[in-house]
GROMACS .gro file of C-alpha atoms in nm:
model
  409
    1MET     CA    1   0.000   0.000   0.000
    2SER     CA    2   0.136   0.341  -0.093
    3SER     CA    3   0.218   0.619   0.149
    4GLU     CA    4  -0.016   0.837  -0.057
    5ASN     CA    5  -0.306   0.610   0.033
    6LYS     CA    6  -0.213   0.615   0.400
    7ASN     CA    7  -0.146   0.987   0.432
    8LEU     CA    8  -0.417   1.175   0.621
    9ALA     CA    9  -0.262   1.515   0.565
   10SER     CA   10  -0.550   1.619   0.340
   11SER     CA   11  -0.811   1.482   0.586
   12SER     CA   12  -0.934   1.241   0.321
   13VAL     CA   13  -1.096   1.005   0.573
   14ASN     CA   14  -1.473   0.981   0.542
   15GLU     CA   15  -1.582   1.046   0.901
   16ASP     CA   16  -1.921   0.876   0.862
   17SER     CA   17  -1.749   0.549   0.772
   18VAL     CA   18  -1.483   0.585   1.042
   19LEU     CA   19  -1.762   0.599   1.298
   20ASN     CA   20  -1.858   0.245   1.198
   21LEU     CA   21  -1.646   0.017   1.416
   22LYS     CA   22  -1.668  -0.278   1.177
   23ASP     CA   23  -1.482  -0.078   0.912
   24LEU     CA   24  -1.177  -0.036   1.137
   25LYS     CA   25  -0.907  -0.299   1.099
   26VAL     CA   26  -0.636  -0.389   1.353
   27ARG     CA   27  -0.281  -0.469   1.253
   28VAL     CA   28   0.018  -0.541   1.480
   29ILE     CA   29   0.379  -0.477   1.383
   30ASP     CA   30   0.702  -0.556   1.569
   31SER     CA   31   0.904  -0.259   1.445
   32LEU     CA   32   0.845   0.097   1.332
   33ALA     CA   33   1.077   0.020   1.043
   34GLU     CA   34   0.755  -0.103   0.880
   35LEU     CA   35   0.596   0.243   0.898
   36LYS     CA   36   0.716   0.578   0.768
   37ALA     CA   37   0.771   0.848   1.026
   38GLU     CA   38   0.518   1.090   0.878
   39ILE     CA   39   0.248   0.822   0.884
   40TRP     CA   40   0.301   0.736   1.253
   41ASP     CA   41   0.344   1.099   1.356
   42GLN     CA   42   0.018   1.209   1.194
   43CYS     CA   43  -0.159   1.036   1.483
   44LEU     CA   44   0.020   1.264   1.729
   45GLY     CA   45  -0.086   1.596   1.586
   46LEU     CA   46   0.115   1.915   1.618
   47SER     CA   47   0.111   1.903   1.998
   48GLY     CA   48   0.202   1.537   2.035
   49SER     CA   49   0.451   1.417   2.293
   50PRO     CA   50   0.812   1.412   2.168
   51PHE     CA   51   0.852   1.081   2.354
   52LEU     CA   52   0.601   0.920   2.118
   53ARG     CA   53   0.742   1.047   1.792
   54HIS     CA   54   0.853   0.789   1.540
   55SER     CA   55   1.212   0.912   1.574
   56PHE     CA   56   1.215   0.858   1.951
   57LEU     CA   57   1.056   0.511   1.949
   58ARG     CA   58   1.242   0.396   1.640
   59GLY     CA   59   1.565   0.521   1.796
   60LEU     CA   60   1.511   0.291   2.093
   61GLU     CA   61   1.481  -0.001   1.850
   62VAL     CA   62   1.778   0.089   1.631
   63THR     CA   63   2.010   0.133   1.930
   64ALA     CA   64   1.889  -0.187   2.103
   65CYS     CA   65   1.750  -0.007   2.409
   66VAL     CA   66   1.439  -0.216   2.340
   67GLY     CA   67   1.439  -0.564   2.191
   68GLY     CA   68   1.731  -0.802   2.229
   69GLN     CA   69   1.798  -0.873   2.597
   70SER     CA   70   1.628  -0.555   2.722
   71GLY     CA   71   1.301  -0.715   2.837
   72TRP     CA   72   1.106  -0.467   2.619
   73TYR     CA   73   0.965  -0.626   2.302
   74PRO     CA   74   0.766  -0.394   2.071
   75LYS     CA   75   0.412  -0.475   1.961
   76TYR     CA   76   0.277  -0.163   1.793
   77VAL     CA   77  -0.099  -0.186   1.751
   78LEU     CA   78  -0.235  -0.004   1.447
   79VAL     CA   79  -0.591   0.076   1.341
   80GLU     CA   80  -0.652   0.130   0.972
   81HIS     CA   81  -0.950   0.240   0.769
   82GLU     CA   82  -0.944   0.164   0.397
   83ASP     CA   83  -0.564   0.122   0.411
   84GLN     CA   84  -0.518   0.453   0.592
   85LEU     CA   85  -0.366   0.469   0.940
   86VAL     CA   86  -0.613   0.633   1.179
   87GLY     CA   87  -0.488   0.505   1.516
   88ALA     CA   88  -0.177   0.363   1.681
   89SER     CA   89  -0.054   0.255   2.022
   90PRO     CA   90   0.305   0.190   2.139
   91ALA     CA   91   0.293  -0.140   2.328
   92TYR     CA   92   0.568  -0.363   2.462
   93ILE     CA   93   0.573  -0.715   2.595
   94LYS     CA   94   0.765  -0.687   2.923
   95THR     CA   95   0.952  -0.955   3.116
   96HIS     CA   96   1.018  -0.724   3.415
   97SER     CA   97   0.894  -0.393   3.557
   98GLN     CA   98   1.202  -0.177   3.517
   99GLY     CA   99   1.190   0.160   3.343
  100GLU     CA  100   0.814   0.210   3.379
  101PHE     CA  101   0.782   0.459   3.671
  102ILE     CA  102   0.437   0.326   3.760
  103PHE     CA  103   0.551   0.074   4.015
  104ASP     CA  104   0.391  -0.270   4.029
  105TRP     CA  105   0.665  -0.470   4.200
  106SER     CA  106   0.431  -0.553   4.489
  107TRP     CA  107   0.174  -0.683   4.241
  108ALA     CA  108   0.435  -0.913   4.090
  109ASP     CA  109   0.534  -1.033   4.439
  110ALA     CA  110   0.170  -1.105   4.525
  111ALA     CA  111   0.123  -1.304   4.206
  112HIS     CA  112   0.439  -1.501   4.280
  113GLN     CA  113   0.312  -1.584   4.630
  114MET     CA  114  -0.011  -1.708   4.471
  115GLY     CA  115   0.190  -1.929   4.237
  116LEU     CA  116   0.085  -1.722   3.934
  117PRO     CA  117   0.311  -1.587   3.657
  118TYR     CA  118   0.304  -1.205   3.647
  119TYR     CA  119   0.546  -1.185   3.354
  120PRO     CA  120   0.530  -1.146   3.064
  121LYS     CA  121   0.280  -0.860   3.056
  122LEU     CA  122   0.183  -0.591   2.803
  123VAL     CA  123   0.273  -0.228   2.877
  124VAL     CA  124   0.156   0.069   2.672
  125SER     CA  125   0.396   0.359   2.719
  126SER     CA  126   0.700   0.539   2.588
  127PRO     CA  127   0.982   0.334   2.743
  128PHE     CA  128   1.174   0.496   3.028
  129SER     CA  129   0.963   0.814   3.002
  130PRO     CA  130   0.728   0.914   3.289
  131VAL     CA  131   0.537   1.160   3.074
  132GLY     CA  132   0.161   1.198   3.066
  133SER     CA  133   0.005   1.202   2.718
  134GLU     CA  134  -0.235   1.008   2.503
  135LYS     CA  135  -0.131   0.647   2.450
  136LEU     CA  136  -0.425   0.545   2.230
  137LEU     CA  137  -0.319   0.772   1.948
  138CYS     CA  138  -0.551   0.893   1.676
  139ASP     CA  139  -0.557   1.182   1.432
  140PRO     CA  140  -0.654   1.482   1.649
  141ARG     CA  141  -0.850   1.642   1.365
  142LEU     CA  142  -1.118   1.377   1.392
  143SER     CA  143  -1.420   1.432   1.616
  144ILE     CA  144  -1.427   1.304   1.974
  145ALA     CA  145  -1.681   1.036   1.876
  146HIS     CA  146  -1.456   0.911   1.597
  147ARG     CA  147  -1.147   0.918   1.816
  148ASN     CA  148  -1.325   0.721   2.087
  149ASN     CA  149  -1.424   0.453   1.837
  150ILE     CA  150  -1.064   0.432   1.722
  151ARG     CA  151  -0.947   0.411   2.085
  152LYS     CA  152  -1.192   0.129   2.154
  153THR     CA  153  -1.056  -0.054   1.852
  154LEU     CA  154  -0.699   0.001   1.971
  155LEU     CA  155  -0.796  -0.139   2.311
  156LYS     CA  156  -0.951  -0.439   2.138
  157GLY     CA  157  -0.622  -0.490   1.953
  158LEU     CA  158  -0.417  -0.462   2.273
  159ARG     CA  159  -0.636  -0.719   2.443
  160GLN     CA  160  -0.601  -0.941   2.140
  161VAL     CA  161  -0.221  -0.925   2.173
  162CYS     CA  162  -0.254  -1.024   2.540
  163THR     CA  163  -0.468  -1.324   2.445
  164GLU     CA  164  -0.251  -1.441   2.157
  165GLU     CA  165   0.075  -1.399   2.350
  166ARG     CA  166  -0.075  -1.542   2.672
  167LEU     CA  167   0.020  -1.236   2.875
  168SER     CA  168  -0.078  -1.183   3.237
  169GLY     CA  169  -0.224  -0.836   3.197
  170LEU     CA  170  -0.252  -0.504   3.018
  171HIS     CA  171  -0.109  -0.181   3.163
  172LEU     CA  172  -0.153   0.162   3.004
  173LEU     CA  173   0.079   0.410   3.175
  174PHE     CA  174   0.062   0.791   3.200
  175VAL     CA  175  -0.261   0.818   3.001
  176SER     CA  176  -0.461   1.135   2.937
  177ASP     CA  177  -0.770   1.237   3.133
  178GLU     CA  178  -0.988   1.169   2.829
  179GLU     CA  179  -0.843   0.823   2.783
  180LEU     CA  180  -0.881   0.737   3.151
  181GLU     CA  181  -1.256   0.795   3.136
  182LEU     CA  182  -1.293   0.571   2.831
  183LEU     CA  183  -1.069   0.300   2.975
  184GLY     CA  184  -1.270   0.297   3.297
  185GLU     CA  185  -1.589   0.256   3.095
  186GLN     CA  186  -1.426  -0.039   2.919
  187GLY     CA  187  -1.361  -0.213   3.251
  188LEU     CA  188  -0.998  -0.128   3.325
  189LEU     CA  189  -0.893  -0.037   3.677
  190LYS     CA  190  -0.780   0.321   3.735
  191ARG     CA  191  -0.465   0.407   3.922
  192HIS     CA  192  -0.370   0.753   4.051
  193THR     CA  193  -0.015   0.864   4.131
  194LEU     CA  194   0.150   1.201   4.190
  195GLN     CA  195   0.399   1.397   3.988
  196PHE     CA  196   0.533   1.748   4.044
  197GLN     CA  197   0.521   2.006   3.766
  198TRP     CA  198   0.593   2.376   3.736
  199GLU     CA  199   0.335   2.600   3.568
  200ASN     CA  200   0.422   2.933   3.413
  201GLU     CA  201   0.176   3.188   3.550
  202ASN     CA  202   0.285   3.452   3.297
  203TYR     CA  203   0.598   3.534   3.496
  204GLN     CA  204   0.807   3.814   3.348
  205ASN     CA  205   1.134   3.693   3.498
  206PHE     CA  206   1.272   3.473   3.776
  207GLU     CA  207   1.227   3.747   4.036
  208ASP     CA  208   0.861   3.764   3.940
  209PHE     CA  209   0.836   3.389   4.002
  210LEU     CA  210   1.008   3.423   4.341
  211ALA     CA  211   0.751   3.680   4.446
  212ARG     CA  212   0.499   3.397   4.488
  213PHE     CA  213   0.692   3.272   4.795
  214ARG     CA  214   0.709   3.407   5.146
  215SER     CA  215   1.031   3.593   5.221
  216LYS     CA  216   1.198   3.303   5.408
  217LYS     CA  217   1.162   3.062   5.117
  218ARG     CA  218   1.240   3.333   4.863
  219ASN     CA  219   1.566   3.413   5.039
  220GLN     CA  220   1.656   3.044   5.061
  221ILE     CA  221   1.626   3.003   4.684
  222LYS     CA  222   1.826   3.320   4.624
  223ARG     CA  223   2.094   3.194   4.863
  224GLU     CA  224   2.116   2.857   4.685
  225ARG     CA  225   2.155   3.024   4.345
  226ARG     CA  226   2.412   3.267   4.483
  227ARG     CA  227   2.625   2.982   4.624
  228VAL     CA  228   2.641   2.823   4.280
  229ASN     CA  229   2.726   3.155   4.119
  230GLU     CA  230   2.998   3.227   4.377
  231SER     CA  231   3.162   2.893   4.293
  232GLY     CA  232   3.219   3.029   3.943
  233VAL     CA  233   2.955   2.813   3.776
  234GLU     CA  234   2.735   2.936   3.494
  235VAL     CA  235   2.455   2.717   3.356
  236LYS     CA  236   2.399   2.769   2.984
  237ALA     CA  237   2.108   2.643   2.775
  238TYR     CA  238   2.149   2.490   2.430
  239CYS     CA  239   1.830   2.405   2.242
  240GLY     CA  240   1.769   2.257   1.898
  241ALA     CA  241   2.021   2.372   1.639
  242GLU     CA  242   2.239   2.525   1.914
  243ILE     CA  243   2.334   2.176   2.033
  244LYS     CA  244   2.665   2.039   1.909
  245GLU     CA  245   2.773   1.678   1.881
  246GLU     CA  246   3.026   1.718   2.162
  247HIS     CA  247   2.743   1.823   2.394
  248ILE     CA  248   2.585   1.480   2.343
  249SER     CA  249   2.904   1.301   2.448
  250LEU     CA  250   2.929   1.517   2.760
  251ILE     CA  251   2.569   1.473   2.864
  252TYR     CA  252   2.586   1.097   2.818
  253LYS     CA  253   2.895   1.085   3.041
  254PHE     CA  254   2.706   1.276   3.312
  255TYR     CA  255   2.402   1.050   3.276
  256GLN     CA  256   2.628   0.746   3.306
  257ASN     CA  257   2.793   0.887   3.620
  258THR     CA  258   2.457   0.937   3.791
  259VAL     CA  259   2.332   0.589   3.705
  260GLU     CA  260   2.652   0.427   3.827
  261LYS     CA  261   2.641   0.625   4.151
  262TYR     CA  262   2.274   0.587   4.244
  263TYR     CA  263   2.118   0.310   4.034
  264PHE     CA  264   2.375   0.031   4.046
  265GLY     CA  265   2.487   0.084   3.689
  266ASN     CA  266   2.148  -0.003   3.541
  267LEU     CA  267   2.174   0.201   3.221
  268TYR     CA  268   1.849   0.190   3.026
  269LEU     CA  269   1.984   0.405   2.745
  270ASN     CA  270   2.314   0.390   2.559
  271GLN     CA  271   2.523   0.656   2.393
  272ASP     CA  272   2.403   0.548   2.050
  273PHE     CA  273   2.048   0.644   2.147
  274PHE     CA  274   2.155   0.994   2.255
  275ARG     CA  275   2.335   1.032   1.923
  276TYR     CA  276   2.031   0.902   1.735
  277LEU     CA  277   1.814   1.172   1.892
  278TYR     CA  278   2.078   1.431   1.805
  279GLU     CA  279   2.067   1.319   1.442
  280HIS     CA  280   1.691   1.264   1.405
  281GLN     CA  281   1.513   1.475   1.669
  282ARG     CA  282   1.749   1.759   1.757
  283GLU     CA  283   1.470   2.015   1.729
  284ASP     CA  284   1.315   1.870   2.047
  285LEU     CA  285   1.635   1.854   2.252
  286CYS     CA  286   1.737   2.107   2.516
  287ILE     CA  287   2.060   2.063   2.711
  288LEU     CA  288   2.166   2.263   3.017
  289LEU     CA  289   2.541   2.263   3.081
  290ALA     CA  290   2.717   2.383   3.396
  291GLU     CA  291   3.049   2.547   3.312
  292GLN     CA  292   3.329   2.638   3.552
  293ASN     CA  293   3.666   2.782   3.446
  294ASN     CA  294   3.576   2.718   3.080
  295GLN     CA  295   3.514   2.350   3.157
  296VAL     CA  296   3.179   2.172   3.143
  297ILE     CA  297   3.137   1.999   3.479
  298GLY     CA  298   2.775   1.883   3.466
  299GLY     CA  299   2.443   1.917   3.295
  300SER     CA  300   2.093   1.794   3.226
  301PHE     CA  301   1.930   1.636   2.924
  302ASN     CA  302   1.582   1.762   2.844
  303LEU     CA  303   1.328   1.761   2.567
  304ALA     CA  304   1.103   2.055   2.481
  305SER     CA  305   0.795   2.061   2.261
  306ASP     CA  306   0.474   2.262   2.231
  307GLY     CA  307   0.564   2.492   2.518
  308VAL     CA  308   0.659   2.216   2.763
  309LEU     CA  309   1.008   2.143   2.898
  310TYR     CA  310   1.063   1.781   3.002
  311GLY     CA  311   1.352   1.719   3.239
  312ARG     CA  312   1.496   1.370   3.198
  313TYR     CA  313   1.857   1.308   3.306
  314TRP     CA  314   2.127   1.493   3.491
  315GLY     CA  315   2.479   1.434   3.615
  316ILE     CA  316   2.816   1.586   3.703
  317ASP     CA  317   3.182   1.494   3.686
  318GLN     CA  318   3.255   1.234   3.952
  319ASP     CA  319   3.493   1.455   4.151
  320ILE     CA  320   3.268   1.763   4.157
  321GLU     CA  321   3.098   1.874   4.479
  322ILE     CA  322   2.917   2.207   4.462
  323ASP     CA  323   2.632   2.284   4.700
  324HIS     CA  324   2.292   2.323   4.534
  325LEU     CA  325   2.424   2.257   4.181
  326HIS     CA  326   2.157   1.993   4.131
  327PHE     CA  327   1.880   2.243   4.210
  328GLU     CA  328   2.033   2.503   3.979
  329VAL     CA  329   2.068   2.266   3.683
  330CYS     CA  330   1.749   2.063   3.730
  331SER     CA  331   1.510   2.324   3.869
  332TYR     CA  332   1.600   2.691   3.873
  333ARG     CA  333   1.770   2.725   3.533
  334GLY     CA  334   1.492   2.522   3.371
  335ILE     CA  335   1.227   2.746   3.527
  336GLU     CA  336   1.421   3.051   3.414
  337LEU     CA  337   1.444   2.910   3.061
  338CYS     CA  338   1.069   2.850   3.048
  339ILE     CA  339   1.006   3.210   3.154
  340GLU     CA  340   1.252   3.341   2.893
  341LYS     CA  341   1.092   3.141   2.612
  342GLY     CA  342   0.732   3.174   2.727
  343TRP     CA  343   0.694   2.799   2.775
  344ARG     CA  344   0.392   2.708   2.983
  345ARG     CA  345   0.508   2.406   3.184
  346PHE     CA  346   0.816   2.230   3.318
  347GLU     CA  347   0.782   1.859   3.393
  348ALA     CA  348   1.089   1.764   3.592
  349GLY     CA  349   1.034   1.388   3.585
  350ALA     CA  350   0.936   1.119   3.833
  351GLY     CA  351   0.975   1.145   4.208
  352GLY     CA  352   0.940   1.445   4.429
  353GLY     CA  353   0.825   1.577   4.761
  354SER     CA  354   0.920   1.881   4.965
  355HIS     CA  355   1.234   1.946   4.760
  356LYS     CA  356   1.012   1.992   4.454
  357TYR     CA  357   0.702   2.168   4.584
  358GLY     CA  358   0.929   2.387   4.794
  359ARG     CA  359   1.078   2.513   4.467
  360GLY     CA  360   0.757   2.577   4.279
  361PHE     CA  361   0.677   2.233   4.135
  362LEU     CA  362   0.318   2.163   4.233
  363PRO     CA  363   0.152   1.821   4.273
  364LYS     CA  364  -0.048   1.685   3.981
  365VAL     CA  365  -0.242   1.360   3.972
  366ILE     CA  366  -0.141   1.137   3.683
  367TYR     CA  367  -0.320   0.829   3.563
  368SER     CA  368  -0.273   0.474   3.448
  369ALA     CA  369  -0.516   0.193   3.370
  370HIS     CA  370  -0.476  -0.180   3.430
  371GLU     CA  371  -0.636  -0.520   3.395
  372VAL     CA  372  -0.478  -0.844   3.511
  373TYR     CA  373  -0.602  -1.177   3.379
  374LEU     CA  374  -0.469  -1.398   3.659
  375PRO     CA  375  -0.742  -1.587   3.850
  376GLY     CA  376  -0.885  -1.381   4.136
  377PHE     CA  377  -0.624  -1.109   4.095
  378ASN     CA  378  -0.826  -0.826   3.941
  379HIS     CA  379  -1.078  -0.814   4.228
  380ALA     CA  380  -0.803  -0.786   4.489
  381LEU     CA  381  -0.627  -0.528   4.275
  382SER     CA  382  -0.945  -0.321   4.250
  383GLU     CA  383  -0.971  -0.304   4.629
  384LEU     CA  384  -0.602  -0.216   4.660
  385LEU     CA  385  -0.632   0.067   4.408
  386ASN     CA  386  -0.939   0.206   4.585
  387ARG     CA  387  -0.740   0.227   4.909
  388GLU     CA  388  -0.443   0.371   4.723
  389ARG     CA  389  -0.657   0.647   4.570
  390GLN     CA  390  -0.800   0.739   4.910
  391SER     CA  391  -0.451   0.755   5.060
  392LEU     CA  392  -0.323   0.965   4.771
  393ALA     CA  393  -0.615   1.208   4.806
  394LYS     CA  394  -0.515   1.266   5.170
  395GLU     CA  395  -0.150   1.308   5.073
  396LEU     CA  396  -0.248   1.559   4.807
  397LEU     CA  397  -0.445   1.767   5.057
  398GLU     CA  398  -0.150   1.765   5.297
  399ILE     CA  399   0.091   1.879   5.025
  400GLN     CA  400  -0.148   2.150   4.911
  401GLY     CA  401  -0.161   2.271   5.271
  402GLU     CA  402   0.219   2.284   5.286
  403VAL     CA  403   0.229   2.471   4.954
  404LEU     CA  404  -0.010   2.733   5.091
  405LYS     CA  405   0.227   2.793   5.383
  406LEU     CA  406   0.503   2.879   5.135
  407LYS     CA  407   0.299   3.124   4.929
  408ASN     CA  408   0.319   3.496   4.970
  409ASP     CA  409  -0.009   3.647   5.091
   0.00000   0.00000   0.00000
């Protein structure tokens, strides 16, 4: 089939026929090599997540970050109408739970204690990327009714993969609000977790942002930034075409240092992947580098798209110890950059707590949806998730109370 037949750029899909579920066909492929980038990316729309672009997902394949011995095995589910791609979902058969950031280790332990196999399972996500976005992708120019029919067909295809591959369950991670509602209606269990994100409230500069805090907290942040500055460090931003190949080598070294120091050397990504993004998706990259005495001593690797900065990895030279450098590179300079460029949000990644909300990153509920096919498991999981949601609601209220204490009246 020709790319001309598949291309939706001219909106050639007849919406009345798309609405008819029986006209939608499911196809599963094991590699995005089978699909041109522009065909996959048309399901993202102009504001689609950079972590779901063809270049990002294909890069993981080409550089063996997925496939091989990684425990991530691609099963991309496609929905087509009259040989045109109208929907897609990035799914992976998983033999472990690493690199997901929606933690289900306790579920796997419970299954093991019951004598039931929890792996392999099917996960729908962008590997190693705790970023909320649609995961049941469909052309955003279609109506909500049409998109929901395509999403239902994608879900049918995902369940079909689970059946054919004899998988223990289906897990859609970091889904959108709209998807969560549909998935709940289709019988999946909803899970709520917290992430911390910074929102740009039309700040004119960093001082304007600091004005939101009470004086004690405001002075603390100023003091932390001053300490970094007094050590002779300047953090510079390089985005898109400003990034040079040598920056990629540096940032990978810093990423590697951090993983070896804190995560027992469990590198999910290799240097070839960083280089692949540099070659194929440089327009979405944004690197912050800390320089001291004309030497780069640390930095962070970020992506930026549609007014959102996504913080992903950071690190420093192994012999460097500078107070508050982490906060400068991973928080303050990123916030400052968003203000300078008029970007609306800064998602600093998984994890958090007082060190994040105390620096302007506010709690946001993020969603995932699950169904486990092991005997008796789903009912117990439903009760667990109900308790988990209640506990998280209390935690959210407590954090919001702490945030209010930090705000300037």
